[in-house]
Amino acid sequence: MSKLKIPSSPVLDMTPMVDLAFLLVTFFMLTTKFRPDEPVTVDMPSSVSDKILPENVLMITVDSAGRVFYNIEGQFTRRELLASLGSKYKIEFTEQEQQRFAVLSTIGMSMQNLKTYLGADEAGRKAMNLKTAGIPIDSTNNQLADWIVYGWRAAVNTAVKNNKEKDLRFAIRGDGAANYTTIKRVVEIFQEQDINRFNLITTLEAKPQ
Amino acid sequence: MSTHLDMTPMVDLAFLLLTFFMLTTTFSKPKTMEINMPVKPENEKDPQKINNAVTAILSDKHSVYWYYGEFNPELTQLTKTDFSPEGIRKVLLDKNASTKKRVGELEDKLAKREIADSTFKRMKIDIQSEKQSLFVLIKTDDKAKYKDVIDMLDECQIASVGKYAVVDIMQKEYELIQNYK
């Protein structure tokens, strides 16, 4: 019996495991991009197309009720966009409102409501998103055209400043249940600006054999 | 003095973070379908393209009305179908059979690595833009949904149709749908 040796405490060398764990943590931390809170839920139609959406897009979202929302990426771009929109519609935005606009994502407000929207807290914005009619697209009050033109210009200016590619893509993210007439109107507004190439955002479905 | 450090809390934390990031990361990027819309004045002429064309008009409840060839107010007969595999897909596959076959052969070659990716793309476009391959005109009435248009574009892709356009409906065609029983 005297030969049986009982170790006082079972020590395990955990160093390799910890190395691996931290490696993975670092990987996931660096690859994660947090998705900002979207004001609308959109059920995208599926398609067999497997092209991946390029970076640097100006995105128009149309929900099932036909409300139109707008999104463009890049904080500098968004600041410049807000400044040009403000001067066109004669609305002064405070520094705080500009900052808020720069970090928000999709916007679906008419210019008249935009200042209130940016001034509101999160709960207030949520409530406004529920009852907003989206960005006006009718020919008498075509605010979407201004959003597109100024956003495009701002994106190009930012790209030039940073010596990056100037190519901005135009994407339409429509709900499958949206009336095509609304999408058609959005396409028409794009085409009035000589934009004829679009990316329609879809989810993947298997190709039938 | 022992140089051992109790790493357990640190490892706990590391794994907690690891789990968090693993669960919140979404790898799937949204997919996209690229489309070029015809510039308005251009699609009014171009009579040679109409030779081998299917016009599909999308209407309510995901129905498709289609006819082949040029529109003739007296002779054109609409056929009603839908998006099932036996529906508009069969029509397009029938009409575009030779192109589909040739693109299929090309895809086989690509799978066997006999041709390069860029060659494949170029040859596919060449085949699809030949005169005898099908041209699809997609029109919508006011009841069509966005999903229908995407489905229709999809059917074109499935049937290897390279030439398609989403254009405005003509008043005469609209009347035909209204009178269709």
Tab-separated table of C-alpha atoms in Angstrom:
chain	number	residue	atom	x	y	z
A	1	MET	CA	0.000	0.000	0.000
A	2	SER	CA	2.872	2.281	0.623
A	3	LYS	CA	3.616	2.414	-3.108
A	4	LEU	CA	0.368	4.148	-4.006
A	5	LYS	CA	1.079	7.847	-4.289
A	6	ILE	CA	-1.779	10.279	-4.034
A	7	PRO	CA	-1.015	13.714	-5.460
A	8	SER	CA	-1.886	16.512	-3.120
A	9	SER	CA	-3.806	18.522	-5.727
A	10	PRO	CA	-4.527	17.656	-9.355
A	11	VAL	CA	-2.793	20.449	-11.246
A	12	LEU	CA	-3.481	20.703	-14.946
A	13	ASP	CA	-1.493	22.839	-17.321
A	14	MET	CA	-4.162	25.046	-18.782
A	15	THR	CA	-1.863	27.354	-20.738
A	16	PRO	CA	-2.492	25.926	-24.253
A	17	MET	CA	-6.208	25.924	-23.684
A	18	VAL	CA	-6.160	29.493	-22.472
A	19	ASP	CA	-4.050	30.478	-25.467
A	20	LEU	CA	-6.601	28.971	-27.758
A	21	ALA	CA	-9.509	30.550	-25.928
A	22	PHE	CA	-7.967	34.002	-26.160
A	23	LEU	CA	-7.126	33.489	-29.782
A	24	LEU	CA	-10.746	32.711	-30.506
A	25	VAL	CA	-11.958	35.613	-28.360
A	26	THR	CA	-9.724	37.964	-30.314
A	27	PHE	CA	-10.910	36.538	-33.613
A	28	PHE	CA	-14.573	36.918	-32.783
A	29	MET	CA	-14.066	40.364	-31.279
A	30	LEU	CA	-12.390	41.616	-34.410
A	31	THR	CA	-14.787	40.028	-36.874
A	32	THR	CA	-17.987	40.950	-35.072
A	33	LYS	CA	-19.832	43.906	-36.409
A	34	PHE	CA	-22.702	44.865	-34.220
A	35	ARG	CA	-25.838	45.361	-36.143
A	36	PRO	CA	-27.556	48.587	-35.174
A	37	ASP	CA	-31.162	48.489	-34.154
A	38	GLU	CA	-33.259	48.559	-37.300
A	39	PRO	CA	-36.449	50.585	-37.121
A	40	VAL	CA	-38.345	48.254	-39.437
A	41	THR	CA	-38.556	44.536	-39.870
A	42	VAL	CA	-38.406	43.509	-43.477
A	43	ASP	CA	-39.141	40.035	-44.717
A	44	MET	CA	-36.946	39.826	-47.781
A	45	PRO	CA	-37.937	37.563	-50.644
A	46	SER	CA	-35.659	34.640	-51.375
A	47	SER	CA	-33.798	34.053	-54.597
A	48	VAL	CA	-31.274	31.657	-56.093
A	49	SER	CA	-28.768	34.463	-56.564
A	50	ASP	CA	-25.705	33.902	-54.382
A	51	LYS	CA	-23.840	37.139	-54.960
A	52	ILE	CA	-22.723	38.820	-51.777
A	53	LEU	CA	-23.782	42.380	-51.134
A	54	PRO	CA	-20.813	44.696	-51.754
A	55	GLU	CA	-19.559	47.147	-49.165
A	56	ASN	CA	-20.368	50.815	-49.403
A	57	VAL	CA	-24.026	50.850	-50.337
A	58	LEU	CA	-26.786	53.369	-50.195
A	59	MET	CA	-29.775	51.346	-49.093
A	60	ILE	CA	-33.441	52.051	-49.551
A	61	THR	CA	-35.720	49.890	-47.439
A	62	VAL	CA	-39.371	49.438	-48.316
A	63	ASP	CA	-41.504	47.684	-45.714
A	64	SER	CA	-44.688	45.710	-46.301
A	65	ALA	CA	-46.838	48.817	-45.856
A	66	GLY	CA	-44.876	50.625	-48.552
A	67	ARG	CA	-43.046	53.012	-46.212
A	68	VAL	CA	-39.657	54.081	-47.481
A	69	PHE	CA	-36.537	54.180	-45.286
A	70	TYR	CA	-33.036	55.314	-46.066
A	71	ASN	CA	-29.613	54.229	-44.912
A	72	ILE	CA	-26.056	55.082	-45.846
A	73	GLU	CA	-22.909	53.975	-44.067
A	74	GLY	CA	-20.017	56.040	-42.745
A	75	GLN	CA	-20.163	58.686	-40.028
A	76	PHE	CA	-18.460	61.403	-42.096
A	77	THR	CA	-20.754	60.737	-45.005
A	78	ARG	CA	-23.794	60.952	-42.781
A	79	ARG	CA	-22.678	64.217	-41.198
A	80	GLU	CA	-22.147	65.807	-44.579
A	81	LEU	CA	-25.483	64.474	-45.788
A	82	LEU	CA	-27.306	65.977	-42.821
A	83	ALA	CA	-25.568	69.310	-43.336
A	84	SER	CA	-26.622	69.495	-47.003
A	85	LEU	CA	-30.163	68.414	-46.203
A	86	GLY	CA	-30.313	71.015	-43.411
A	87	SER	CA	-29.259	73.824	-45.686
A	88	LYS	CA	-31.691	72.748	-48.418
A	89	TYR	CA	-34.674	72.532	-46.069
A	90	LYS	CA	-33.511	75.447	-43.882
A	91	ILE	CA	-33.268	73.399	-40.704
A	92	GLU	CA	-30.468	73.990	-38.211
A	93	PHE	CA	-29.175	70.873	-36.498
A	94	THR	CA	-27.290	71.130	-33.216
A	95	GLU	CA	-23.964	69.367	-32.717
A	96	GLN	CA	-25.736	66.810	-30.550
A	97	GLU	CA	-28.308	66.072	-33.236
A	98	GLN	CA	-25.585	65.726	-35.856
A	99	GLN	CA	-23.738	63.275	-33.646
A	100	ARG	CA	-26.908	61.284	-33.094
A	101	PHE	CA	-27.621	61.182	-36.823
A	102	ALA	CA	-24.081	60.020	-37.569
A	103	VAL	CA	-24.393	56.906	-35.407
A	104	LEU	CA	-27.976	55.963	-36.247
A	105	SER	CA	-28.739	53.539	-39.039
A	106	THR	CA	-31.919	53.476	-41.066
A	107	ILE	CA	-34.032	56.621	-41.116
A	108	GLY	CA	-37.593	56.924	-42.313
A	109	MET	CA	-38.660	60.424	-41.367
A	110	SER	CA	-39.892	63.349	-43.385
A	111	MET	CA	-37.626	66.405	-43.110
A	112	GLN	CA	-40.267	68.108	-40.993
A	113	ASN	CA	-40.035	65.408	-38.337
A	114	LEU	CA	-36.325	64.732	-38.539
A	115	LYS	CA	-35.272	67.287	-35.935
A	116	THR	CA	-37.784	65.984	-33.384
A	117	TYR	CA	-36.684	62.443	-34.175
A	118	LEU	CA	-33.014	63.215	-33.548
A	119	GLY	CA	-33.872	65.061	-30.353
A	120	ALA	CA	-35.942	62.206	-28.948
A	121	ASP	CA	-34.615	59.456	-26.698
A	122	GLU	CA	-34.580	55.825	-27.764
A	123	ALA	CA	-38.117	55.069	-26.649
A	124	GLY	CA	-39.355	58.210	-28.379
A	125	ARG	CA	-37.612	57.253	-31.596
A	126	LYS	CA	-39.124	53.804	-31.434
A	127	ALA	CA	-42.600	55.260	-31.063
A	128	MET	CA	-41.998	57.642	-33.965
A	129	ASN	CA	-40.760	54.811	-36.161
A	130	LEU	CA	-43.979	52.916	-35.550
A	131	LYS	CA	-46.208	55.694	-36.813
A	132	THR	CA	-44.000	57.347	-39.390
A	133	ALA	CA	-45.145	57.377	-42.990
A	134	GLY	CA	-41.568	56.981	-44.214
A	135	ILE	CA	-39.655	59.359	-46.435
A	136	PRO	CA	-42.060	61.115	-48.858
A	137	ILE	CA	-41.673	59.883	-52.442
A	138	ASP	CA	-44.579	61.494	-54.288
A	139	SER	CA	-43.659	63.819	-57.121
A	140	THR	CA	-44.901	66.961	-55.345
A	141	ASN	CA	-42.837	66.313	-52.242
A	142	ASN	CA	-39.988	64.132	-53.419
A	143	GLN	CA	-37.672	64.192	-50.420
A	144	LEU	CA	-36.159	60.806	-51.234
A	145	ALA	CA	-34.501	62.275	-54.331
A	146	ASP	CA	-32.679	64.810	-52.108
A	147	TRP	CA	-31.608	62.073	-49.702
A	148	ILE	CA	-30.202	60.086	-52.616
A	149	VAL	CA	-28.453	62.978	-54.360
A	150	TYR	CA	-26.886	64.456	-51.206
A	151	GLY	CA	-26.009	61.044	-49.805
A	152	TRP	CA	-24.293	60.079	-53.035
A	153	ARG	CA	-22.377	63.345	-53.149
A	154	ALA	CA	-21.354	63.020	-49.495
A	155	ALA	CA	-20.190	59.440	-50.020
A	156	VAL	CA	-18.076	60.433	-53.018
A	157	ASN	CA	-16.573	63.377	-51.118
A	158	THR	CA	-15.701	61.164	-48.157
A	159	ALA	CA	-14.155	58.578	-50.452
A	160	VAL	CA	-12.033	61.203	-52.197
A	161	LYS	CA	-10.869	62.540	-48.841
A	162	ASN	CA	-9.817	59.078	-47.704
A	163	ASN	CA	-8.390	58.053	-51.081
A	164	LYS	CA	-10.798	55.185	-51.299
A	165	GLU	CA	-12.832	53.762	-54.097
A	166	LYS	CA	-15.592	56.118	-55.140
A	167	ASP	CA	-17.924	53.412	-56.319
A	168	LEU	CA	-21.172	53.662	-54.377
A	169	ARG	CA	-23.750	50.942	-54.984
A	170	PHE	CA	-27.475	51.407	-54.728
A	171	ALA	CA	-29.417	48.706	-52.991
A	172	ILE	CA	-33.108	48.165	-52.539
A	173	ARG	CA	-34.232	46.046	-49.623
A	174	GLY	CA	-37.897	45.448	-50.123
A	175	ASP	CA	-40.375	43.369	-48.186
A	176	GLY	CA	-41.779	40.579	-50.333
A	177	ALA	CA	-45.295	41.732	-49.542
A	178	ALA	CA	-44.689	45.335	-50.587
A	179	ASN	CA	-46.594	46.504	-53.609
A	180	TYR	CA	-44.378	46.629	-56.647
A	181	THR	CA	-45.739	50.068	-57.525
A	182	THR	CA	-43.849	51.522	-54.532
A	183	ILE	CA	-40.615	49.808	-55.531
A	184	LYS	CA	-41.185	51.000	-59.079
A	185	ARG	CA	-41.526	54.567	-57.829
A	186	VAL	CA	-38.244	54.234	-55.895
A	187	VAL	CA	-36.550	52.864	-59.016
A	188	GLU	CA	-38.010	55.777	-60.977
A	189	ILE	CA	-36.518	58.280	-58.522
A	190	PHE	CA	-33.137	56.585	-58.900
A	191	GLN	CA	-33.449	56.642	-62.676
A	192	GLU	CA	-34.212	60.349	-62.636
A	193	GLN	CA	-30.682	60.701	-61.239
A	194	ASP	CA	-29.295	58.469	-64.010
A	195	ILE	CA	-28.810	55.532	-61.688
A	196	ASN	CA	-29.832	52.421	-63.569
A	197	ARG	CA	-27.984	49.667	-61.775
A	198	PHE	CA	-29.332	48.233	-58.548
A	199	ASN	CA	-28.708	45.557	-56.029
A	200	LEU	CA	-31.896	43.914	-54.874
A	201	ILE	CA	-31.287	42.369	-51.488
A	202	THR	CA	-32.616	38.862	-51.057
A	203	THR	CA	-32.115	35.806	-48.915
A	204	LEU	CA	-30.656	32.650	-50.349
A	205	GLU	CA	-32.765	29.753	-51.501
A	206	ALA	CA	-31.627	26.501	-53.060
A	207	LYS	CA	-31.524	26.234	-56.820
A	208	PRO	CA	-33.990	23.664	-58.165
A	209	GLN	CA	-32.418	20.851	-60.137
B	1	MET	CA	8.155	30.526	-3.750
B	2	SER	CA	5.890	29.059	-6.376
B	3	THR	CA	5.490	30.841	-9.678
B	4	HIS	CA	2.178	29.183	-10.404
B	5	LEU	CA	-0.762	31.441	-10.876
B	6	ASP	CA	-4.349	30.402	-10.511
B	7	MET	CA	-5.657	31.010	-13.994
B	8	THR	CA	-9.157	29.657	-13.441
B	9	PRO	CA	-10.984	33.043	-13.158
B	10	MET	CA	-9.203	34.307	-16.249
B	11	VAL	CA	-10.118	31.211	-18.204
B	12	ASP	CA	-13.696	31.530	-17.039
B	13	LEU	CA	-13.794	35.053	-18.321
B	14	ALA	CA	-12.152	34.120	-21.602
B	15	PHE	CA	-14.684	31.411	-22.255
B	16	LEU	CA	-17.547	33.653	-21.266
B	17	LEU	CA	-16.428	36.205	-23.820
B	18	LEU	CA	-15.821	33.500	-26.369
B	19	THR	CA	-19.332	32.167	-25.963
B	20	PHE	CA	-20.791	35.655	-26.179
B	21	PHE	CA	-19.039	36.547	-29.407
B	22	MET	CA	-19.707	33.178	-30.961
B	23	LEU	CA	-23.400	33.495	-30.327
B	24	THR	CA	-23.726	37.082	-31.461
B	25	THR	CA	-21.647	36.843	-34.622
B	26	THR	CA	-23.602	36.465	-37.814
B	27	PHE	CA	-21.529	35.176	-40.643
B	28	SER	CA	-24.210	35.215	-43.269
B	29	LYS	CA	-24.060	38.373	-45.291
B	30	PRO	CA	-27.222	39.292	-47.135
B	31	LYS	CA	-27.319	38.109	-50.706
B	32	THR	CA	-28.062	40.341	-53.592
B	33	MET	CA	-29.356	40.245	-57.103
B	34	GLU	CA	-27.915	42.715	-59.545
B	35	ILE	CA	-30.216	44.251	-62.074
B	36	ASN	CA	-29.870	46.895	-64.720
B	37	MET	CA	-33.034	48.788	-65.409
B	38	PRO	CA	-33.579	49.823	-69.020
B	39	VAL	CA	-33.115	53.512	-69.620
B	40	LYS	CA	-36.540	54.885	-70.471
B	41	PRO	CA	-36.336	56.055	-74.108
B	42	GLU	CA	-34.409	53.006	-75.266
B	43	ASN	CA	-37.013	50.309	-74.799
B	44	GLU	CA	-39.555	51.974	-77.064
B	45	LYS	CA	-37.783	50.940	-80.229
B	46	ASP	CA	-35.546	47.906	-80.735
B	47	PRO	CA	-37.875	45.780	-82.875
B	48	GLN	CA	-35.392	42.974	-83.566
B	49	LYS	CA	-35.342	41.860	-79.968
B	50	ILE	CA	-39.050	41.202	-79.918
B	51	ASN	CA	-38.657	38.210	-82.291
B	52	ASN	CA	-38.129	35.640	-79.607
B	53	ALA	CA	-39.701	37.145	-76.555
B	54	VAL	CA	-41.927	36.025	-73.753
B	55	THR	CA	-43.888	38.754	-72.053
B	56	ALA	CA	-44.866	37.874	-68.517
B	57	ILE	CA	-47.349	40.097	-66.750
B	58	LEU	CA	-47.493	39.717	-63.000
B	59	SER	CA	-50.784	40.278	-61.262
B	60	ASP	CA	-52.530	39.700	-57.948
B	61	LYS	CA	-52.296	36.486	-55.888
B	62	HIS	CA	-48.929	35.644	-57.477
B	63	SER	CA	-50.424	34.902	-60.876
B	64	VAL	CA	-48.563	35.280	-64.162
B	65	TYR	CA	-50.127	35.973	-67.528
B	66	TRP	CA	-47.852	35.351	-70.448
B	67	TYR	CA	-47.774	35.438	-74.219
B	68	TYR	CA	-45.120	34.726	-76.802
B	69	GLY	CA	-43.918	37.067	-79.485
B	70	GLU	CA	-45.041	40.512	-80.426
B	71	PHE	CA	-48.196	42.034	-78.998
B	72	ASN	CA	-51.062	42.095	-81.420
B	73	PRO	CA	-54.335	43.570	-80.134
B	74	GLU	CA	-56.450	41.103	-82.164
B	75	LEU	CA	-54.425	37.927	-81.930
B	76	THR	CA	-52.559	37.936	-78.629
B	77	GLN	CA	-53.941	35.380	-76.208
B	78	LEU	CA	-52.840	35.446	-72.612
B	79	THR	CA	-52.210	32.239	-70.722
B	80	LYS	CA	-52.587	32.265	-66.966
B	81	THR	CA	-50.074	30.393	-64.873
B	82	ASP	CA	-48.189	30.710	-61.576
B	83	PHE	CA	-44.758	30.328	-59.957
B	84	SER	CA	-44.938	26.576	-59.361
B	85	PRO	CA	-42.306	24.412	-61.103
B	86	GLU	CA	-44.914	23.464	-63.681
B	87	GLY	CA	-45.858	27.091	-64.235
B	88	ILE	CA	-43.857	29.880	-65.787
B	89	ARG	CA	-40.618	27.982	-65.190
B	90	LYS	CA	-41.671	25.275	-67.627
B	91	VAL	CA	-42.607	27.880	-70.221
B	92	LEU	CA	-39.220	29.566	-70.004
B	93	LEU	CA	-37.310	26.279	-69.985
B	94	ASP	CA	-39.222	25.083	-73.073
B	95	LYS	CA	-38.636	28.263	-75.000
B	96	ASN	CA	-35.028	28.583	-73.944
B	97	ALA	CA	-34.086	24.893	-74.081
B	98	SER	CA	-31.126	25.155	-76.466
B	99	THR	CA	-29.528	28.029	-74.561
B	100	LYS	CA	-30.101	26.282	-71.247
B	101	LYS	CA	-28.465	23.139	-72.638
B	102	ARG	CA	-25.409	24.978	-73.893
B	103	VAL	CA	-24.991	26.901	-70.649
B	104	GLY	CA	-25.369	23.586	-68.809
B	105	GLU	CA	-22.529	22.085	-70.848
B	106	LEU	CA	-20.458	25.135	-70.065
B	107	GLU	CA	-21.173	24.726	-66.338
B	108	ASP	CA	-20.038	21.108	-66.541
B	109	LYS	CA	-16.798	22.213	-68.131
B	110	LEU	CA	-16.330	24.761	-65.383
B	111	ALA	CA	-16.968	22.127	-62.736
B	112	LYS	CA	-14.311	19.911	-64.326
B	113	ARG	CA	-11.920	22.864	-64.387
B	114	GLU	CA	-11.579	22.711	-68.155
B	115	ILE	CA	-12.228	26.420	-68.535
B	116	ALA	CA	-11.403	29.371	-66.335
B	117	ASP	CA	-13.959	31.347	-64.388
B	118	SER	CA	-13.603	34.441	-66.557
B	119	THR	CA	-13.885	32.413	-69.760
B	120	PHE	CA	-17.034	30.813	-68.406
B	121	LYS	CA	-18.614	34.161	-67.647
B	122	ARG	CA	-17.734	35.565	-71.057
B	123	MET	CA	-18.969	32.514	-72.958
B	124	LYS	CA	-22.164	32.399	-70.935
B	125	ILE	CA	-22.944	36.002	-71.776
B	126	ASP	CA	-22.121	35.335	-75.428
B	127	ILE	CA	-24.539	32.410	-75.595
B	128	GLN	CA	-27.262	34.232	-73.722
B	129	SER	CA	-27.057	37.310	-75.912
B	130	GLU	CA	-27.323	35.401	-79.188
B	131	LYS	CA	-30.299	36.169	-81.352
B	132	GLN	CA	-32.036	32.826	-80.930
B	133	SER	CA	-31.923	32.857	-77.139
B	134	LEU	CA	-34.994	34.000	-75.296
B	135	PHE	CA	-35.817	37.543	-74.266
B	136	VAL	CA	-38.153	38.015	-71.320
B	137	LEU	CA	-40.173	41.142	-70.716
B	138	ILE	CA	-41.463	41.446	-67.179
B	139	LYS	CA	-44.450	43.686	-66.682
B	140	THR	CA	-46.531	44.308	-63.611
B	141	ASP	CA	-50.015	45.545	-62.992
B	142	ASP	CA	-50.892	47.550	-59.893
B	143	LYS	CA	-51.601	44.477	-57.773
B	144	ALA	CA	-48.260	42.733	-58.181
B	145	LYS	CA	-46.051	42.362	-55.134
B	146	TYR	CA	-42.307	42.856	-54.934
B	147	LYS	CA	-41.858	39.160	-54.224
B	148	ASP	CA	-43.424	38.318	-57.589
B	149	VAL	CA	-40.886	40.428	-59.436
B	150	ILE	CA	-37.998	38.808	-57.552
B	151	ASP	CA	-39.493	35.367	-58.229
B	152	MET	CA	-39.809	36.211	-61.903
B	153	LEU	CA	-36.183	37.399	-62.094
B	154	ASP	CA	-35.279	34.145	-60.369
B	155	GLU	CA	-37.121	32.089	-62.943
B	156	CYS	CA	-35.115	33.863	-65.626
B	157	GLN	CA	-31.899	32.886	-63.856
B	158	ILE	CA	-33.039	29.289	-63.455
B	159	ALA	CA	-33.891	29.041	-67.154
B	160	SER	CA	-30.566	30.690	-68.104
B	161	VAL	CA	-32.288	33.658	-69.664
B	162	GLY	CA	-29.679	36.378	-69.987
B	163	LYS	CA	-31.865	39.019	-71.574
B	164	TYR	CA	-34.678	40.285	-69.440
B	165	ALA	CA	-36.110	43.649	-68.567
B	166	VAL	CA	-38.685	45.019	-66.174
B	167	VAL	CA	-40.783	47.436	-68.178
B	168	ASP	CA	-44.091	49.275	-67.969
B	169	ILE	CA	-47.310	47.545	-68.881
B	170	MET	CA	-49.273	48.687	-71.931
B	171	GLN	CA	-52.862	49.814	-71.508
B	172	LYS	CA	-54.049	47.136	-73.983
B	173	GLU	CA	-52.354	44.390	-71.997
B	174	TYR	CA	-53.898	45.694	-68.809
B	175	GLU	CA	-57.340	45.485	-70.404
B	176	LEU	CA	-56.655	41.919	-71.527
B	177	ILE	CA	-55.926	40.910	-67.945
B	178	GLN	CA	-59.059	42.618	-66.695
B	179	ASN	CA	-61.126	40.710	-69.257
B	180	TYR	CA	-59.366	37.393	-68.683
B	181	LYS	CA	-61.751	34.794	-67.334
